[in-house]
Amino acid sequence: MRQNPRNIFAWRNKGMYYYMQGDKTSALKYLGDALERNPELPLAREYYEKALEL
């Protein structure tokens, strides 16, 4: 993400990582940022909704 802050897949993947670690706050932040940049990003919405349930 430092190399290319516009890489929305990196934001999504980092959010998914935090979701899997049980870190709701970080997961929602990174997944939300990815969804702001592209609301149709595959898996981002699904994991965002899952993170809300943590």
N, CA, C and O atoms as CSV, one atom per row, in Angstrom:
chain,resi,resn,atom,element,x,y,z
A,1,MET,N,N,0.818,-1.175,0.000
A,1,MET,CA,C,0.000,0.000,0.000
A,1,MET,C,C,0.869,1.249,0.000
A,1,MET,O,O,0.448,2.301,-0.481
A,2,ARG,N,N,2.055,1.138,0.527
A,2,ARG,CA,C,2.954,2.285,0.486
A,2,ARG,C,C,3.410,2.558,-0.946
A,2,ARG,O,O,3.597,3.708,-1.345
A,3,GLN,N,N,3.586,1.473,-1.715
A,3,GLN,CA,C,4.062,1.634,-3.085
A,3,GLN,C,C,2.983,2.220,-3.991
A,3,GLN,O,O,3.284,3.026,-4.871
A,4,ASN,N,N,1.725,1.819,-3.783
A,4,ASN,CA,C,0.642,2.304,-4.629
A,4,ASN,C,C,-0.624,2.466,-3.794
A,4,ASN,O,O,-1.412,1.527,-3.689
A,5,PRO,N,N,-0.832,3.638,-3.198
A,5,PRO,CA,C,-2.000,3.838,-2.338
A,5,PRO,C,C,-3.325,3.772,-3.094
A,5,PRO,O,O,-4.384,3.726,-2.466
A,6,ARG,N,N,-3.291,3.765,-4.399
A,6,ARG,CA,C,-4.523,3.676,-5.193
A,6,ARG,C,C,-4.956,2.234,-5.458
A,6,ARG,O,O,-6.001,2.001,-6.066
A,7,ASN,N,N,-4.171,1.285,-5.013
A,7,ASN,CA,C,-4.479,-0.122,-5.237
A,7,ASN,C,C,-5.611,-0.557,-4.289
A,7,ASN,O,O,-5.368,-0.915,-3.137
A,8,ILE,N,N,-6.838,-0.520,-4.794
A,8,ILE,CA,C,-7.984,-0.827,-3.940
A,8,ILE,C,C,-8.037,-2.289,-3.536
A,8,ILE,O,O,-8.652,-2.635,-2.527
A,9,PHE,N,N,-7.396,-3.149,-4.318
A,9,PHE,CA,C,-7.351,-4.558,-3.940
A,9,PHE,C,C,-6.523,-4.748,-2.673
A,9,PHE,O,O,-6.832,-5.607,-1.848
A,10,ALA,N,N,-5.475,-3.949,-2.521
A,10,ALA,CA,C,-4.659,-4.021,-1.308
A,10,ALA,C,C,-5.473,-3.569,-0.095
A,10,ALA,O,O,-5.381,-4.178,0.970
A,11,TRP,N,N,-6.278,-2.494,-0.248
A,11,TRP,CA,C,-7.133,-2.033,0.841
A,11,TRP,C,C,-8.134,-3.122,1.213
A,11,TRP,O,O,-8.341,-3.407,2.393
A,12,ARG,N,N,-8.757,-3.733,0.194
A,12,ARG,CA,C,-9.731,-4.793,0.458
A,12,ARG,C,C,-9.071,-5.974,1.159
A,12,ARG,O,O,-9.598,-6.491,2.144
A,13,ASN,N,N,-7.932,-6.395,0.656
A,13,ASN,CA,C,-7.252,-7.551,1.233
A,13,ASN,C,C,-6.821,-7.299,2.672
A,13,ASN,O,O,-6.887,-8.196,3.512
A,14,LYS,N,N,-6.384,-6.093,2.950
A,14,LYS,CA,C,-5.991,-5.765,4.319
A,14,LYS,C,C,-7.215,-5.790,5.233
A,14,LYS,O,O,-7.132,-6.250,6.372
A,15,GLY,N,N,-8.344,-5.300,4.740
A,15,GLY,CA,C,-9.587,-5.368,5.504
A,15,GLY,C,C,-10.019,-6.798,5.763
A,15,GLY,O,O,-10.472,-7.131,6.858
A,16,MET,N,N,-9.877,-7.646,4.746
A,16,MET,CA,C,-10.229,-9.057,4.915
A,16,MET,C,C,-9.303,-9.719,5.942
A,16,MET,O,O,-9.743,-10.543,6.745
A,17,TYR,N,N,-8.034,-9.355,5.907
A,17,TYR,CA,C,-7.077,-9.889,6.881
A,17,TYR,C,C,-7.508,-9.528,8.298
A,17,TYR,O,O,-7.545,-10.383,9.183
A,18,TYR,N,N,-7.836,-8.250,8.503
A,18,TYR,CA,C,-8.238,-7.824,9.840
A,18,TYR,C,C,-9.548,-8.480,10.267
A,18,TYR,O,O,-9.737,-8.779,11.446
A,19,TYR,N,N,-10.440,-8.701,9.328
A,19,TYR,CA,C,-11.677,-9.422,9.650
A,19,TYR,C,C,-11.334,-10.823,10.170
A,19,TYR,O,O,-11.867,-11.259,11.191
A,20,MET,N,N,-10.456,-11.510,9.474
A,20,MET,CA,C,-10.075,-12.867,9.869
A,20,MET,C,C,-9.333,-12.891,11.204
A,20,MET,O,O,-9.333,-13.904,11.903
A,21,GLN,N,N,-8.701,-11.768,11.552
A,21,GLN,CA,C,-8.016,-11.661,12.841
A,21,GLN,C,C,-8.967,-11.251,13.955
A,21,GLN,O,O,-8.590,-11.261,15.127
A,22,GLY,N,N,-10.200,-10.891,13.600
A,22,GLY,CA,C,-11.188,-10.484,14.600
A,22,GLY,C,C,-11.108,-9.017,14.992
A,22,GLY,O,O,-11.679,-8.615,16.006
A,23,ASP,N,N,-10.408,-8.218,14.201
A,23,ASP,CA,C,-10.242,-6.792,14.483
A,23,ASP,C,C,-11.309,-6.008,13.707
A,23,ASP,O,O,-11.086,-5.596,12.569
A,24,LYS,N,N,-12.445,-5.816,14.330
A,24,LYS,CA,C,-13.590,-5.187,13.675
A,24,LYS,C,C,-13.284,-3.769,13.205
A,24,LYS,O,O,-13.596,-3.418,12.066
A,25,THR,N,N,-12.687,-2.958,14.052
A,25,THR,CA,C,-12.419,-1.558,13.733
A,25,THR,C,C,-11.541,-1.428,12.490
A,25,THR,O,O,-11.870,-0.679,11.570
A,26,SER,N,N,-10.441,-2.145,12.465
A,26,SER,CA,C,-9.529,-2.057,11.319
A,26,SER,C,C,-10.159,-2.644,10.064
A,26,SER,O,O,-9.993,-2.103,8.971
A,27,ALA,N,N,-10.875,-3.740,10.218
A,27,ALA,CA,C,-11.529,-4.363,9.061
A,27,ALA,C,C,-12.515,-3.402,8.417
A,27,ALA,O,O,-12.528,-3.246,7.196
A,28,LEU,N,N,-13.345,-2.757,9.238
A,28,LEU,CA,C,-14.328,-1.828,8.701
A,28,LEU,C,C,-13.659,-0.613,8.054
A,28,LEU,O,O,-14.143,-0.100,7.045
A,29,LYS,N,N,-12.558,-0.158,8.631
A,29,LYS,CA,C,-11.857,0.989,8.063
A,29,LYS,C,C,-11.349,0.672,6.660
A,29,LYS,O,O,-11.643,1.400,5.712
A,30,TYR,N,N,-10.590,-0.410,6.526
A,30,TYR,CA,C,-9.975,-0.722,5.237
A,30,TYR,C,C,-11.000,-1.171,4.201
A,30,TYR,O,O,-10.902,-0.791,3.035
A,31,LEU,N,N,-11.969,-1.964,4.606
A,31,LEU,CA,C,-13.007,-2.380,3.661
A,31,LEU,C,C,-13.868,-1.186,3.255
A,31,LEU,O,O,-14.251,-1.067,2.091
A,32,GLY,N,N,-14.171,-0.312,4.193
A,32,GLY,CA,C,-14.943,0.889,3.880
A,32,GLY,C,C,-14.201,1.794,2.905
A,32,GLY,O,O,-14.801,2.338,1.977
A,33,ASP,N,N,-12.903,1.954,3.113
A,33,ASP,CA,C,-12.096,2.766,2.193
A,33,ASP,C,C,-12.109,2.161,0.793
A,33,ASP,O,O,-12.227,2.886,-0.195
A,34,ALA,N,N,-11.989,0.849,0.703
A,34,ALA,CA,C,-12.017,0.185,-0.602
A,34,ALA,C,C,-13.371,0.372,-1.280
A,34,ALA,O,O,-13.440,0.618,-2.484
A,35,LEU,N,N,-14.443,0.255,-0.503
A,35,LEU,CA,C,-15.781,0.412,-1.076
A,35,LEU,C,C,-16.058,1.846,-1.502
A,35,LEU,O,O,-16.799,2.071,-2.458
A,36,GLU,N,N,-15.478,2.811,-0.812
A,36,GLU,CA,C,-15.639,4.205,-1.237
A,36,GLU,C,C,-15.026,4.427,-2.604
A,36,GLU,O,O,-15.562,5.168,-3.427
A,37,ARG,N,N,-13.896,3.778,-2.839
A,37,ARG,CA,C,-13.200,3.944,-4.112
A,37,ARG,C,C,-13.873,3.147,-5.234
A,37,ARG,O,O,-13.884,3.580,-6.387
A,38,ASN,N,N,-14.431,1.988,-4.896
A,38,ASN,CA,C,-15.114,1.167,-5.894
A,38,ASN,C,C,-16.194,0.330,-5.208
A,38,ASN,O,O,-15.889,-0.718,-4.638
A,39,PRO,N,N,-17.447,0.774,-5.255
A,39,PRO,CA,C,-18.537,0.055,-4.576
A,39,PRO,C,C,-18.814,-1.337,-5.135
A,39,PRO,O,O,-19.501,-2.133,-4.494
A,40,GLU,N,N,-18.292,-1.638,-6.313
A,40,GLU,CA,C,-18.522,-2.941,-6.950
A,40,GLU,C,C,-17.339,-3.893,-6.782
A,40,GLU,O,O,-17.291,-4.934,-7.438
A,41,LEU,N,N,-16.404,-3.560,-5.933
A,41,LEU,CA,C,-15.213,-4.386,-5.748
A,41,LEU,C,C,-15.600,-5.763,-5.227
A,41,LEU,O,O,-16.261,-5.868,-4.194
A,42,PRO,N,N,-15.192,-6.833,-5.936
A,42,PRO,CA,C,-15.558,-8.186,-5.513
A,42,PRO,C,C,-15.120,-8.486,-4.079
A,42,PRO,O,O,-14.002,-8.163,-3.676
A,43,LEU,N,N,-16.000,-9.095,-3.336
A,43,LEU,CA,C,-15.809,-9.551,-1.953
A,43,LEU,C,C,-15.788,-8.441,-0.909
A,43,LEU,O,O,-15.958,-8.725,0.276
A,44,ALA,N,N,-15.586,-7.198,-1.303
A,44,ALA,CA,C,-15.477,-6.123,-0.315
A,44,ALA,C,C,-16.773,-5.930,0.456
A,44,ALA,O,O,-16.749,-5.832,1.683
A,45,ARG,N,N,-17.890,-5.876,-0.231
A,45,ARG,CA,C,-19.183,-5.671,0.435
A,45,ARG,C,C,-19.493,-6.857,1.348
A,45,ARG,O,O,-19.953,-6.675,2.475
A,46,GLU,N,N,-19.240,-8.066,0.861
A,46,GLU,CA,C,-19.504,-9.278,1.649
A,46,GLU,C,C,-18.729,-9.260,2.964
A,46,GLU,O,O,-19.292,-9.528,4.026
A,47,TYR,N,N,-17.455,-8.948,2.893
A,47,TYR,CA,C,-16.639,-8.931,4.108
A,47,TYR,C,C,-16.954,-7.728,4.998
A,47,TYR,O,O,-16.836,-7.814,6.220
A,48,TYR,N,N,-17.351,-6.618,4.397
A,48,TYR,CA,C,-17.753,-5.453,5.189
A,48,TYR,C,C,-18.964,-5.814,6.046
A,48,TYR,O,O,-19.013,-5.506,7.237
A,49,GLU,N,N,-19.938,-6.472,5.422
A,49,GLU,CA,C,-21.134,-6.874,6.165
A,49,GLU,C,C,-20.807,-7.915,7.245
A,49,GLU,O,O,-21.390,-7.888,8.328
A,50,LYS,N,N,-19.889,-8.816,6.953
A,50,LYS,CA,C,-19.460,-9.792,7.957
A,50,LYS,C,C,-18.755,-9.099,9.123
A,50,LYS,O,O,-18.943,-9.465,10.283
A,51,ALA,N,N,-17.940,-8.091,8.794
A,51,ALA,CA,C,-17.206,-7.371,9.838
A,51,ALA,C,C,-18.149,-6.609,10.753
A,51,ALA,O,O,-17.864,-6.447,11.940
A,52,LEU,N,N,-19.257,-6.143,10.220
A,52,LEU,CA,C,-20.234,-5.445,11.046
A,52,LEU,C,C,-20.780,-6.351,12.147
A,52,LEU,O,O,-21.187,-5.879,13.209
A,53,GLU,N,N,-20.785,-7.652,11.883
A,53,GLU,CA,C,-21.325,-8.625,12.836
A,53,GLU,C,C,-20.327,-9.066,13.897
A,53,GLU,O,O,-20.695,-9.773,14.835
A,54,LEU,N,N,-19.064,-8.657,13.761
A,54,LEU,CA,C,-18.048,-9.064,14.755
A,54,LEU,C,C,-18.375,-8.483,16.120
A,54,LEU,O,O,-17.640,-8.713,17.081
